[in-house]
Amino acid sequence: MSEKNAAVLIDKAEKVFGKDSDRVVALNGVSLTILENEFFTLLGPSGCGKTTLLRLIAGFEQPTSGRIHLHGKDISYLPPYERPVNTVFQNYALFPHMTVAQNVSFGLEMLEKPRAEIDKTVNEMLKLVQMEALRDRRTDQISGGQQQRVALARALAPHPKVLLLDEPLSALDYKLRKEMQIELKRLQNETGITFVFVTHDQEEALTMSDRVGVMNNGNILQIGAPHEIYDHPSERFVADFIGDTNFLTAKITSRSDELLTIKLSSGIEISVSAGNEVVGKDAVTLAIRPEQTTISNSVESTELQGVLRNIVYIGTDTHYHVGIDDESLFTVRVQNIHGRQQNFEIGQNVGINIDSNMVQVLKD
Amino acid sequence: MYAVRSGPVLVKIANMMFKQKFSVTRMPGFSVVAMICFFALYMPLAPLVIYSFNEGNNIALWEGFSLRWYGSAWENELVQGAAIRSLIIASFASVFATIFATMAALGTTRTKPYRGQMTIYAMINQPLMVPEIVTAVALLILFALIKQATNYHGFAYLIIAHTAFCIPFAYLPIKARLEGMDNTLEIAAADLYARPFKTFRRITLPLLLPGIFAGAMLAFVISLDDVVITEFVKSAGQDTLPTYMLGQLRRAITPEINAISTVLLGVSVLLVTLIFFMSRKRGN
Ligand SMILES: Nc1ncnc2c1ncn2[C@@H]1O[C@H](COP(=O)(O)OP(=O)(O)O)[C@@H](O)[C@H]1O
Ligand SMILES: [Mg+2]
């Protein structure tokens, strides 16, 4: 195997909690490679196994089966205090009987670094997270955002090979969260440490990550750069979980190596690239992002036609909900640019234009 | 019998302080019931305290204010001896009981659930369930055997007996504190390269200290006013303050008894108040 650049290699990790009727499979044979210096995000709904995966890497849990390697070394069964990995906990878990500076120096003291080096590193870290002024405060005398920074400094101070972050921003309010997202990205760049970040917030995952792993039910469904995940979701869950998506059922009428010809319910045929394997299937599901479509008054030469059911104005955009058959509504998102708005009336017939490059054929 | 009645109340107070605050206080009629309870609890104490300052020899006939009986108790060599004995026994017993209780609390909360955990829990709390008089008789018999075999008649029996019945009182606040303590702090310490013993010394123990102090003080108070077990276990000349007072009841009673009682009451209240304020300050 050529894992030259792998920081963390997870090989078919399985984690089962409980026995018999209490049995929960938290991780269902997950394999994953996280590269050095990467900002990697595990994204998925609550209960999908993100924290469990992180705890396996940190050593707070041990896999039921499977292996975990760190820079080529098998660490599957090492205790946490022997792994050069640090964690930023969801509730920060700062030591309440220590000052800010004492919290930050704790890891270095446990590593028995010389005092001078500890002091120097603590100063650097406090400076890095802009907490020098509050270094002698007790941790219950600082705000949530400041606690967050201390937790970061504490975990970064021993300069771990990998930093694990379990939904560290979820307790912060919106504005602070946005600031911290940028801050985290900066810290990752400056320290060059591999970050493994866990969140259930798709927007957060897309803005911060080099690569994202989308999880559901103890499985990793898709791994890729944010734009890959967003533009080319491999399956319905991924497309649905990240952003808004229209799903259409359609039939494959012909296929070549690179192109599929697909007949929409309207009878119109479009050609799309054969990205995902849909071998041996004729009926497929298509995912189409609302912003990759346009709406028009004319129903001539449009891919879909329907009746306008609803108009939702949300500031930057307007959403048009179009009934394309008896059951489903198709959403078209149009940016509100001054002078370019069109007038539509609810109940009128409209046409929908679809950019066939942005149509994604799903695996299931 | 004071110990038996007040013990569980003290434990409840300690538990309340370390766990969540509940809000029956907002239920209708609460304040009326509370007033009645307080009245019933503290009313009988008033004459006791008042008559400790009586000038005369009678405990029910007021003859004017004086500190005479405090002075007489202070100078009474029997009282002095009993008081010193009480303090020594309570000090040793509370320290030993707290050490055992701390280990027991760690063993029952900081381990993975194991079979027989409930049994162990019940065994630790056994002294709260077995009638004190039964324990007293049992200890009397056991120690009689040992005394015969070793010919040792010293203090140690009392300290051992007090340690034993103080353990559950020290245990409960420590356990409550441990359970209220987030174990992610210990996980965080392990994550920051602290080996288990370092984690215990740097994280668990310091955070547990308020609970340990509360447990120790509770044990101290419980030991200080124990009558039944002490009465059965003590050898001749080993009176503690409560057993000395019991002995005095068989003779003519003077307000000296009131004075000693008032001091004991004061010490107990002081210690419990201290527990309360300490846990308020250090507890989150
Ligand atoms: N210690 C545990 N004991 C039993 N079940 C657990 C334990 N930890 C997690 N689980 C279960 O495993 C699943 C995944 O949990 P988790 O990894 O915390 O999900 P996430 O972090 O994605 O929300 C959940 O169903 C959860 O209930
Ligand atoms: Mg989680």
Tab-separated table of N, CA and C in Angstrom, chain A residues 180-256:
chain	number	residue	atom	x	y	z
A	180	MET	N	-15.390	31.899	14.135
A	180	MET	CA	-14.544	30.780	14.533
A	180	MET	C	-14.237	29.858	13.365
A	181	GLN	N	-15.150	29.777	12.411
A	181	GLN	CA	-14.879	28.951	11.228
A	181	GLN	C	-13.637	29.460	10.505
A	182	ILE	N	-13.595	30.775	10.337
A	182	ILE	CA	-12.445	31.381	9.662
A	182	ILE	C	-11.187	31.198	10.494
A	183	GLU	N	-11.361	31.419	11.806
A	183	GLU	CA	-10.271	31.278	12.760
A	183	GLU	C	-9.670	29.863	12.727
A	184	LEU	N	-10.530	28.872	12.702
A	184	LEU	CA	-10.078	27.480	12.683
A	184	LEU	C	-9.276	27.196	11.423
A	185	LYS	N	-9.778	27.685	10.337
A	185	LYS	CA	-9.109	27.488	9.054
A	185	LYS	C	-7.712	28.126	9.107
A	186	ARG	N	-7.644	29.321	9.689
A	186	ARG	CA	-6.363	30.018	9.823
A	186	ARG	C	-5.402	29.205	10.703
A	187	LEU	N	-5.911	28.727	11.845
A	187	LEU	CA	-5.076	27.941	12.750
A	187	LEU	C	-4.536	26.699	12.049
A	188	GLN	N	-5.378	26.084	11.249
A	188	GLN	CA	-4.952	24.870	10.565
A	188	GLN	C	-3.830	25.190	9.579
A	189	ASN	N	-3.989	26.294	8.854
A	189	ASN	CA	-2.950	26.720	7.916
A	189	ASN	C	-1.651	27.033	8.637
A	190	GLU	N	-1.757	27.763	9.760
A	190	GLU	CA	-0.552	28.225	10.444
A	190	GLU	C	0.192	27.094	11.136
A	191	THR	N	-0.553	26.131	11.667
A	191	THR	CA	0.119	25.071	12.414
A	191	THR	C	0.489	23.886	11.534
A	192	GLY	N	-0.187	23.738	10.407
A	192	GLY	CA	0.094	22.608	9.529
A	192	GLY	C	-0.322	21.267	10.115
A	193	ILE	N	-1.153	21.304	11.131
A	193	ILE	CA	-1.609	20.066	11.762
A	193	ILE	C	-2.835	19.533	11.011
A	194	THR	N	-2.923	18.216	10.908
A	194	THR	CA	-4.093	17.594	10.301
A	194	THR	C	-5.303	17.786	11.215
A	195	PHE	N	-6.384	18.331	10.664
A	195	PHE	CA	-7.605	18.531	11.455
A	195	PHE	C	-8.659	17.518	11.022
A	196	VAL	N	-9.251	16.837	11.983
A	196	VAL	CA	-10.426	16.013	11.690
A	196	VAL	C	-11.588	16.633	12.444
A	197	PHE	N	-12.515	17.164	11.683
A	197	PHE	CA	-13.562	18.020	12.235
A	197	PHE	C	-14.902	17.310	12.069
A	198	VAL	N	-15.698	17.300	13.124
A	198	VAL	CA	-17.000	16.630	13.061
A	198	VAL	C	-18.111	17.667	13.134
A	199	THR	N	-19.081	17.564	12.259
A	199	THR	CA	-20.221	18.476	12.327
A	199	THR	C	-21.447	17.833	11.694
A	200	HIS	N	-22.620	18.342	12.079
A	200	HIS	CA	-23.826	17.922	11.376
A	200	HIS	C	-24.328	19.061	10.500
A	201	ASP	N	-23.525	20.153	10.457
A	201	ASP	CA	-23.927	21.358	9.737
A	201	ASP	C	-23.262	21.358	8.364
A	202	GLN	N	-24.052	21.134	7.329
A	202	GLN	CA	-23.481	20.970	5.993
A	202	GLN	C	-22.782	22.241	5.514
A	203	GLU	N	-23.327	23.396	5.889
A	203	GLU	CA	-22.729	24.649	5.444
A	203	GLU	C	-21.321	24.798	6.017
A	204	GLU	N	-21.212	24.464	7.331
A	204	GLU	CA	-19.927	24.509	8.009
A	204	GLU	C	-18.933	23.578	7.319
A	205	ALA	N	-19.394	22.373	6.990
A	205	ALA	CA	-18.526	21.395	6.342
A	205	ALA	C	-18.044	21.918	4.997
A	206	LEU	N	-18.942	22.505	4.224
A	206	LEU	CA	-18.569	22.950	2.888
A	206	LEU	C	-17.609	24.127	2.939
A	207	THR	N	-17.810	25.055	3.895
A	207	THR	CA	-16.956	26.241	3.909
A	207	THR	C	-15.552	25.962	4.413
A	208	MET	N	-15.396	24.998	5.326
A	208	MET	CA	-14.094	24.885	5.978
A	208	MET	C	-13.174	23.812	5.411
A	209	SER	N	-13.732	22.779	4.801
A	209	SER	CA	-12.965	21.553	4.611
A	209	SER	C	-12.179	21.490	3.315
A	210	ASP	N	-11.066	20.751	3.366
A	210	ASP	CA	-10.415	20.325	2.135
A	210	ASP	C	-11.182	19.155	1.538
A	211	ARG	N	-11.538	18.216	2.411
A	211	ARG	CA	-12.376	17.106	1.963
A	211	ARG	C	-13.431	16.802	3.020
A	212	VAL	N	-14.515	16.245	2.563
A	212	VAL	CA	-15.632	15.933	3.443
A	212	VAL	C	-15.971	14.458	3.295
A	213	GLY	N	-16.230	13.785	4.421
A	213	GLY	CA	-16.768	12.430	4.373
A	213	GLY	C	-18.200	12.475	4.885
A	214	VAL	N	-19.139	12.080	4.042
A	214	VAL	CA	-20.541	12.128	4.459
A	214	VAL	C	-20.918	10.782	5.057
A	215	MET	N	-21.454	10.820	6.290
A	215	MET	CA	-21.785	9.587	6.996
A	215	MET	C	-23.278	9.445	7.202
A	216	ASN	N	-23.730	8.194	7.223
A	216	ASN	CA	-25.091	7.892	7.657
A	216	ASN	C	-25.125	6.469	8.177
A	217	ASN	N	-25.836	6.268	9.281
A	217	ASN	CA	-26.029	4.914	9.824
A	217	ASN	C	-24.750	4.111	9.982
A	218	GLY	N	-23.691	4.750	10.428
A	218	GLY	CA	-22.456	4.009	10.662
A	218	GLY	C	-21.657	3.697	9.412
A	219	ASN	N	-22.020	4.300	8.304
A	219	ASN	CA	-21.260	4.102	7.060
A	219	ASN	C	-20.788	5.440	6.518
A	220	ILE	N	-19.666	5.402	5.790
A	220	ILE	CA	-19.266	6.585	5.031
A	220	ILE	C	-19.803	6.408	3.617
A	221	LEU	N	-20.623	7.346	3.182
A	221	LEU	CA	-21.281	7.192	1.882
A	221	LEU	C	-20.451	7.760	0.751
A	222	GLN	N	-19.827	8.910	1.007
A	222	GLN	CA	-19.072	9.560	-0.062
A	222	GLN	C	-17.985	10.422	0.546
A	223	ILE	N	-16.832	10.415	-0.109
A	223	ILE	CA	-15.728	11.260	0.338
A	223	ILE	C	-15.292	12.108	-0.838
A	224	GLY	N	-15.110	13.394	-0.611
A	224	GLY	CA	-14.639	14.228	-1.706
A	224	GLY	C	-14.511	15.665	-1.273
A	225	ALA	N	-13.962	16.482	-2.189
A	225	ALA	CA	-13.874	17.908	-1.936
A	225	ALA	C	-15.298	18.463	-1.853
A	226	PRO	N	-15.477	19.596	-1.148
A	226	PRO	CA	-16.828	20.133	-0.974
A	226	PRO	C	-17.599	20.276	-2.292
A	227	HIS	N	-16.924	20.794	-3.328
A	227	HIS	CA	-17.673	21.003	-4.574
A	227	HIS	C	-18.042	19.682	-5.230
A	228	GLU	N	-17.194	18.661	-5.046
A	228	GLU	CA	-17.535	17.348	-5.602
A	228	GLU	C	-18.773	16.777	-4.929
A	229	ILE	N	-18.764	16.884	-3.584
A	229	ILE	CA	-19.899	16.359	-2.825
A	229	ILE	C	-21.178	17.093	-3.193
A	230	TYR	N	-21.023	18.411	-3.352
A	230	TYR	CA	-22.214	19.216	-3.626
A	230	TYR	C	-22.704	19.022	-5.066
A	231	ASP	N	-21.776	19.077	-6.010
A	231	ASP	CA	-22.178	18.998	-7.419
A	231	ASP	C	-22.436	17.577	-7.873
A	232	HIS	N	-21.712	16.640	-7.304
A	232	HIS	CA	-21.846	15.262	-7.768
A	232	HIS	C	-22.117	14.297	-6.621
A	233	PRO	N	-23.226	14.461	-5.975
A	233	PRO	CA	-23.556	13.514	-4.908
A	233	PRO	C	-23.742	12.118	-5.491
A	234	SER	N	-23.249	11.119	-4.783
A	234	SER	CA	-23.299	9.781	-5.352
A	234	SER	C	-24.641	9.115	-5.103
A	235	GLU	N	-25.270	9.469	-3.995
A	235	GLU	CA	-26.555	8.822	-3.747
A	235	GLU	C	-27.547	9.784	-3.129
A	236	ARG	N	-28.743	9.298	-3.044
A	236	ARG	CA	-29.854	10.145	-2.664
A	236	ARG	C	-29.636	10.804	-1.301
A	237	PHE	N	-29.132	10.009	-0.325
A	237	PHE	CA	-28.954	10.572	1.014
A	237	PHE	C	-28.029	11.788	0.986
A	238	VAL	N	-26.913	11.658	0.239
A	238	VAL	CA	-25.926	12.748	0.198
A	238	VAL	C	-26.537	13.980	-0.451
A	239	ALA	N	-27.228	13.755	-1.566
A	239	ALA	CA	-27.845	14.879	-2.275
A	239	ALA	C	-28.885	15.566	-1.401
A	240	ASP	N	-29.610	14.771	-0.642
A	240	ASP	CA	-30.677	15.300	0.185
A	240	ASP	C	-30.138	16.022	1.405
A	241	PHE	N	-29.061	15.468	1.988
A	241	PHE	CA	-28.534	16.006	3.237
A	241	PHE	C	-27.818	17.331	3.007
A	242	ILE	N	-27.183	17.459	1.826
A	242	ILE	CA	-26.392	18.652	1.563
A	242	ILE	C	-27.123	19.537	0.564
A	243	GLY	N	-27.549	20.678	1.036
A	243	GLY	CA	-28.235	21.613	0.160
A	243	GLY	C	-29.633	21.142	-0.199
A	244	ASP	N	-30.298	21.937	-1.049
A	244	ASP	CA	-31.632	21.564	-1.519
A	244	ASP	C	-31.482	20.856	-2.851
A	245	THR	N	-32.320	19.870	-3.058
A	245	THR	CA	-32.225	19.107	-4.300
A	245	THR	C	-33.615	18.743	-4.793
A	246	ASN	N	-33.770	18.750	-6.119
A	246	ASN	CA	-34.952	18.170	-6.736
A	246	ASN	C	-34.616	16.752	-7.153
A	247	PHE	N	-35.497	15.825	-6.856
A	247	PHE	CA	-35.305	14.453	-7.334
A	247	PHE	C	-36.328	14.160	-8.425
A	248	LEU	N	-35.826	13.596	-9.537
A	248	LEU	CA	-36.716	13.208	-10.630
A	248	LEU	C	-36.462	11.752	-10.956
A	249	THR	N	-37.508	11.020	-11.259
A	249	THR	CA	-37.268	9.674	-11.777
A	249	THR	C	-37.301	9.764	-13.300
A	250	ALA	N	-36.433	8.981	-13.918
A	250	ALA	CA	-36.315	9.048	-15.377
A	250	ALA	C	-35.873	7.692	-15.893
A	251	LYS	N	-35.914	7.552	-17.206
A	251	LYS	CA	-35.527	6.270	-17.806
A	251	LYS	C	-34.304	6.465	-18.688
A	252	ILE	N	-33.387	5.511	-18.600
A	252	ILE	CA	-32.239	5.533	-19.513
A	252	ILE	C	-32.701	4.941	-20.838
A	253	THR	N	-32.503	5.694	-21.896
A	253	THR	CA	-32.919	5.158	-23.194
A	253	THR	C	-31.736	4.636	-23.990
A	254	SER	N	-30.556	5.228	-23.791
A	254	SER	CA	-29.371	4.634	-24.414
A	254	SER	C	-28.147	5.039	-23.626
A	255	ARG	N	-27.101	4.234	-23.747
A	255	ARG	CA	-25.897	4.574	-23.008
A	255	ARG	C	-24.652	4.309	-23.835
A	256	SER	N	-23.678	5.202	-23.700
A	256	SER	CA	-22.360	4.946	-24.274
A	256	SER	C	-21.381	4.984	-23.112
